[in-house]
Amino acid sequence: MNTFALVHRLLEAALRLARSGKRVVGLTVIIGQLLGIREDDLRAEWERQTAGTAAQGAQLEIQHLSAEFSCMICRRLFRTEQEHPACPYCGSLGVKIEHGEECLLQSIKLDDGTCLP
């Protein structure tokens, strides 16, 4: 998913949940390491797309989720910075991505103090 589309979806969700004249003042998102989204690009696109909306000026908190893989041979879980790793336990190249491709909207904070999980 590209940065524009990701921010568009996040903003749509935030504004839909805010509704009835409330302003979005904060948003927390979790971005997987393998998603390929740079934090600077995400912040710049957030600023651009929120301009003139009920989310303008909202603080964007970004949390990072490490990539986690499972080995198809020895069934062990492991984490690594590599995008196409071999299993560090048995050396197999047959690995499955368990985590790291997610983009999760964790919470939205509104101007009335409401925090929506």
PDB file of C-alpha atoms in Angstrom:
ATOM      1  CA  MET A   1       0.000   0.000   0.000  1.00  0.00           C
ATOM      2  CA  ASN A   2       1.346   3.440  -0.826  1.00  0.00           C
ATOM      3  CA  THR A   3       1.569   6.318   1.627  1.00  0.00           C
ATOM      4  CA  PHE A   4      -1.227   8.350   0.009  1.00  0.00           C
ATOM      5  CA  ALA A   5      -3.716   5.470   0.191  1.00  0.00           C
ATOM      6  CA  LEU A   6      -2.711   4.581   3.737  1.00  0.00           C
ATOM      7  CA  VAL A   7      -3.200   8.133   5.031  1.00  0.00           C
ATOM      8  CA  HIS A   8      -6.467   8.435   3.108  1.00  0.00           C
ATOM      9  CA  ARG A   9      -7.844   5.340   4.852  1.00  0.00           C
ATOM     10  CA  LEU A  10      -6.615   6.447   8.280  1.00  0.00           C
ATOM     11  CA  LEU A  11      -8.136   9.903   7.838  1.00  0.00           C
ATOM     12  CA  GLU A  12     -11.458   8.493   6.608  1.00  0.00           C
ATOM     13  CA  ALA A  13     -11.676   6.217   9.646  1.00  0.00           C
ATOM     14  CA  ALA A  14     -10.767   9.012  12.061  1.00  0.00           C
ATOM     15  CA  LEU A  15     -13.300  11.456  10.618  1.00  0.00           C
ATOM     16  CA  ARG A  16     -16.029   8.817  10.510  1.00  0.00           C
ATOM     17  CA  LEU A  17     -15.491   8.018  14.205  1.00  0.00           C
ATOM     18  CA  ALA A  18     -15.217  11.695  15.191  1.00  0.00           C
ATOM     19  CA  ARG A  19     -18.425  12.883  13.435  1.00  0.00           C
ATOM     20  CA  SER A  20     -20.881  15.359  14.950  1.00  0.00           C
ATOM     21  CA  GLY A  21     -18.603  18.383  14.985  1.00  0.00           C
ATOM     22  CA  LYS A  22     -15.810  16.948  17.114  1.00  0.00           C
ATOM     23  CA  ARG A  23     -12.184  17.459  16.157  1.00  0.00           C
ATOM     24  CA  VAL A  24      -9.535  14.775  15.982  1.00  0.00           C
ATOM     25  CA  VAL A  25      -6.560  15.868  18.104  1.00  0.00           C
ATOM     26  CA  GLY A  26      -4.498  12.678  18.086  1.00  0.00           C
ATOM     27  CA  LEU A  27      -4.122   9.414  16.244  1.00  0.00           C
ATOM     28  CA  THR A  28      -1.971   6.402  17.112  1.00  0.00           C
ATOM     29  CA  VAL A  29      -1.060   3.951  14.367  1.00  0.00           C
ATOM     30  CA  ILE A  30       1.044   0.801  14.363  1.00  0.00           C
ATOM     31  CA  ILE A  31       3.096   0.282  11.211  1.00  0.00           C
ATOM     32  CA  GLY A  32       4.727  -3.040  10.383  1.00  0.00           C
ATOM     33  CA  GLN A  33       8.404  -3.065   9.450  1.00  0.00           C
ATOM     34  CA  LEU A  34       7.710  -4.856   6.156  1.00  0.00           C
ATOM     35  CA  LEU A  35       5.018  -2.432   4.988  1.00  0.00           C
ATOM     36  CA  GLY A  36       7.618  -0.254   3.280  1.00  0.00           C
ATOM     37  CA  ILE A  37       6.280   3.046   4.631  1.00  0.00           C
ATOM     38  CA  ARG A  38       8.810   5.675   5.714  1.00  0.00           C
ATOM     39  CA  GLU A  39       7.815   7.634   8.809  1.00  0.00           C
ATOM     40  CA  ASP A  40       8.805  11.024   7.304  1.00  0.00           C
ATOM     41  CA  ASP A  41       6.646  10.354   4.243  1.00  0.00           C
ATOM     42  CA  LEU A  42       3.726   9.258   6.403  1.00  0.00           C
ATOM     43  CA  ARG A  43       3.905  12.413   8.531  1.00  0.00           C
ATOM     44  CA  ALA A  44       4.197  14.704   5.494  1.00  0.00           C
ATOM     45  CA  GLU A  45       1.236  13.040   3.787  1.00  0.00           C
ATOM     46  CA  TRP A  46      -0.791  13.221   7.019  1.00  0.00           C
ATOM     47  CA  GLU A  47      -0.176  16.988   7.212  1.00  0.00           C
ATOM     48  CA  ARG A  48      -1.131  17.420   3.565  1.00  0.00           C
ATOM     49  CA  GLN A  49      -4.355  15.394   3.686  1.00  0.00           C
ATOM     50  CA  THR A  50      -5.615  16.705   7.035  1.00  0.00           C
ATOM     51  CA  ALA A  51      -5.352  20.362   5.994  1.00  0.00           C
ATOM     52  CA  GLY A  52      -8.807  21.940   6.187  1.00  0.00           C
ATOM     53  CA  THR A  53     -10.409  18.918   7.899  1.00  0.00           C
ATOM     54  CA  ALA A  54     -11.534  18.188  11.459  1.00  0.00           C
ATOM     55  CA  ALA A  55      -8.174  16.426  11.894  1.00  0.00           C
ATOM     56  CA  GLN A  56      -5.970  19.388  10.932  1.00  0.00           C
ATOM     57  CA  GLY A  57      -3.165  19.747  13.468  1.00  0.00           C
ATOM     58  CA  ALA A  58      -3.838  16.325  15.011  1.00  0.00           C
ATOM     59  CA  GLN A  59      -0.768  14.682  16.500  1.00  0.00           C
ATOM     60  CA  LEU A  60       0.189  11.503  14.655  1.00  0.00           C
ATOM     61  CA  GLU A  61       1.870   8.949  16.914  1.00  0.00           C
ATOM     62  CA  ILE A  62       3.565   6.141  15.015  1.00  0.00           C
ATOM     63  CA  GLN A  63       4.534   2.888  16.682  1.00  0.00           C
ATOM     64  CA  HIS A  64       6.643   0.334  14.848  1.00  0.00           C
ATOM     65  CA  LEU A  65       6.003  -3.406  14.732  1.00  0.00           C
ATOM     66  CA  SER A  66       8.984  -5.671  14.117  1.00  0.00           C
ATOM     67  CA  ALA A  67       8.830  -8.382  11.495  1.00  0.00           C
ATOM     68  CA  GLU A  68       8.275 -11.872  12.870  1.00  0.00           C
ATOM     69  CA  PHE A  69       8.625 -15.056  10.860  1.00  0.00           C
ATOM     70  CA  SER A  70       7.919 -18.749  11.414  1.00  0.00           C
ATOM     71  CA  CYS A  71       9.944 -21.570   9.909  1.00  0.00           C
ATOM     72  CA  MET A  72       7.957 -24.072   7.838  1.00  0.00           C
ATOM     73  CA  ILE A  73      10.442 -26.831   8.732  1.00  0.00           C
ATOM     74  CA  CYS A  74      11.286 -26.512  12.449  1.00  0.00           C
ATOM     75  CA  ARG A  75       8.201 -24.373  13.277  1.00  0.00           C
ATOM     76  CA  ARG A  76      10.161 -21.903  15.406  1.00  0.00           C
ATOM     77  CA  LEU A  77       9.372 -18.184  15.521  1.00  0.00           C
ATOM     78  CA  PHE A  78      12.082 -15.581  15.031  1.00  0.00           C
ATOM     79  CA  ARG A  79      12.577 -11.876  14.413  1.00  0.00           C
ATOM     80  CA  THR A  80      15.047 -10.283  12.068  1.00  0.00           C
ATOM     81  CA  GLU A  81      15.619  -7.054  10.159  1.00  0.00           C
ATOM     82  CA  GLN A  82      15.975  -8.965   6.871  1.00  0.00           C
ATOM     83  CA  GLU A  83      13.046  -9.002   4.467  1.00  0.00           C
ATOM     84  CA  HIS A  84      13.786 -12.480   3.041  1.00  0.00           C
ATOM     85  CA  PRO A  85      15.504 -14.362   5.861  1.00  0.00           C
ATOM     86  CA  ALA A  86      16.620 -17.934   6.338  1.00  0.00           C
ATOM     87  CA  CYS A  87      15.640 -19.606   9.602  1.00  0.00           C
ATOM     88  CA  PRO A  88      18.410 -18.917  12.145  1.00  0.00           C
ATOM     89  CA  TYR A  89      17.730 -22.285  13.814  1.00  0.00           C
ATOM     90  CA  CYS A  90      17.729 -24.769  10.915  1.00  0.00           C
ATOM     91  CA  GLY A  91      18.781 -22.645   7.914  1.00  0.00           C
ATOM     92  CA  SER A  92      15.605 -23.290   5.927  1.00  0.00           C
ATOM     93  CA  LEU A  93      14.517 -20.689   3.385  1.00  0.00           C
ATOM     94  CA  GLY A  94      10.917 -21.814   3.833  1.00  0.00           C
ATOM     95  CA  VAL A  95       9.651 -19.127   6.181  1.00  0.00           C
ATOM     96  CA  LYS A  96       6.272 -17.496   6.604  1.00  0.00           C
ATOM     97  CA  ILE A  97       5.622 -13.886   7.615  1.00  0.00           C
ATOM     98  CA  GLU A  98       3.651 -13.821  10.871  1.00  0.00           C
ATOM     99  CA  HIS A  99       3.847 -10.095  11.655  1.00  0.00           C
ATOM    100  CA  GLY A 100       5.284  -6.962  10.099  1.00  0.00           C
ATOM    101  CA  GLU A 101       2.918  -6.178   7.228  1.00  0.00           C
ATOM    102  CA  GLU A 102       0.221  -4.647   9.424  1.00  0.00           C
ATOM    103  CA  CYS A 103      -1.097  -1.138   9.588  1.00  0.00           C
ATOM    104  CA  LEU A 104      -3.359  -0.788  12.602  1.00  0.00           C
ATOM    105  CA  LEU A 105      -5.290   2.237  13.794  1.00  0.00           C
ATOM    106  CA  GLN A 106      -4.794   1.821  17.534  1.00  0.00           C
ATOM    107  CA  SER A 107      -6.594   4.884  18.887  1.00  0.00           C
ATOM    108  CA  ILE A 108      -8.145   8.226  18.065  1.00  0.00           C
ATOM    109  CA  LYS A 109      -8.270  11.100  20.552  1.00  0.00           C
ATOM    110  CA  LEU A 110     -10.992  13.725  20.163  1.00  0.00           C
ATOM    111  CA  ASP A 111     -11.083  17.321  21.382  1.00  0.00           C
ATOM    112  CA  ASP A 112     -13.641  16.478  24.086  1.00  0.00           C
ATOM    113  CA  GLY A 113     -11.142  14.091  25.724  1.00  0.00           C
ATOM    114  CA  THR A 114     -12.709  10.955  24.309  1.00  0.00           C
ATOM    115  CA  CYS A 115     -10.205   8.300  23.290  1.00  0.00           C
ATOM    116  CA  LEU A 116     -11.567   5.716  20.886  1.00  0.00           C
ATOM    117  CA  PRO A 117      -9.682   2.412  20.796  1.00  0.00           C
TER     118      PRO A 117
END
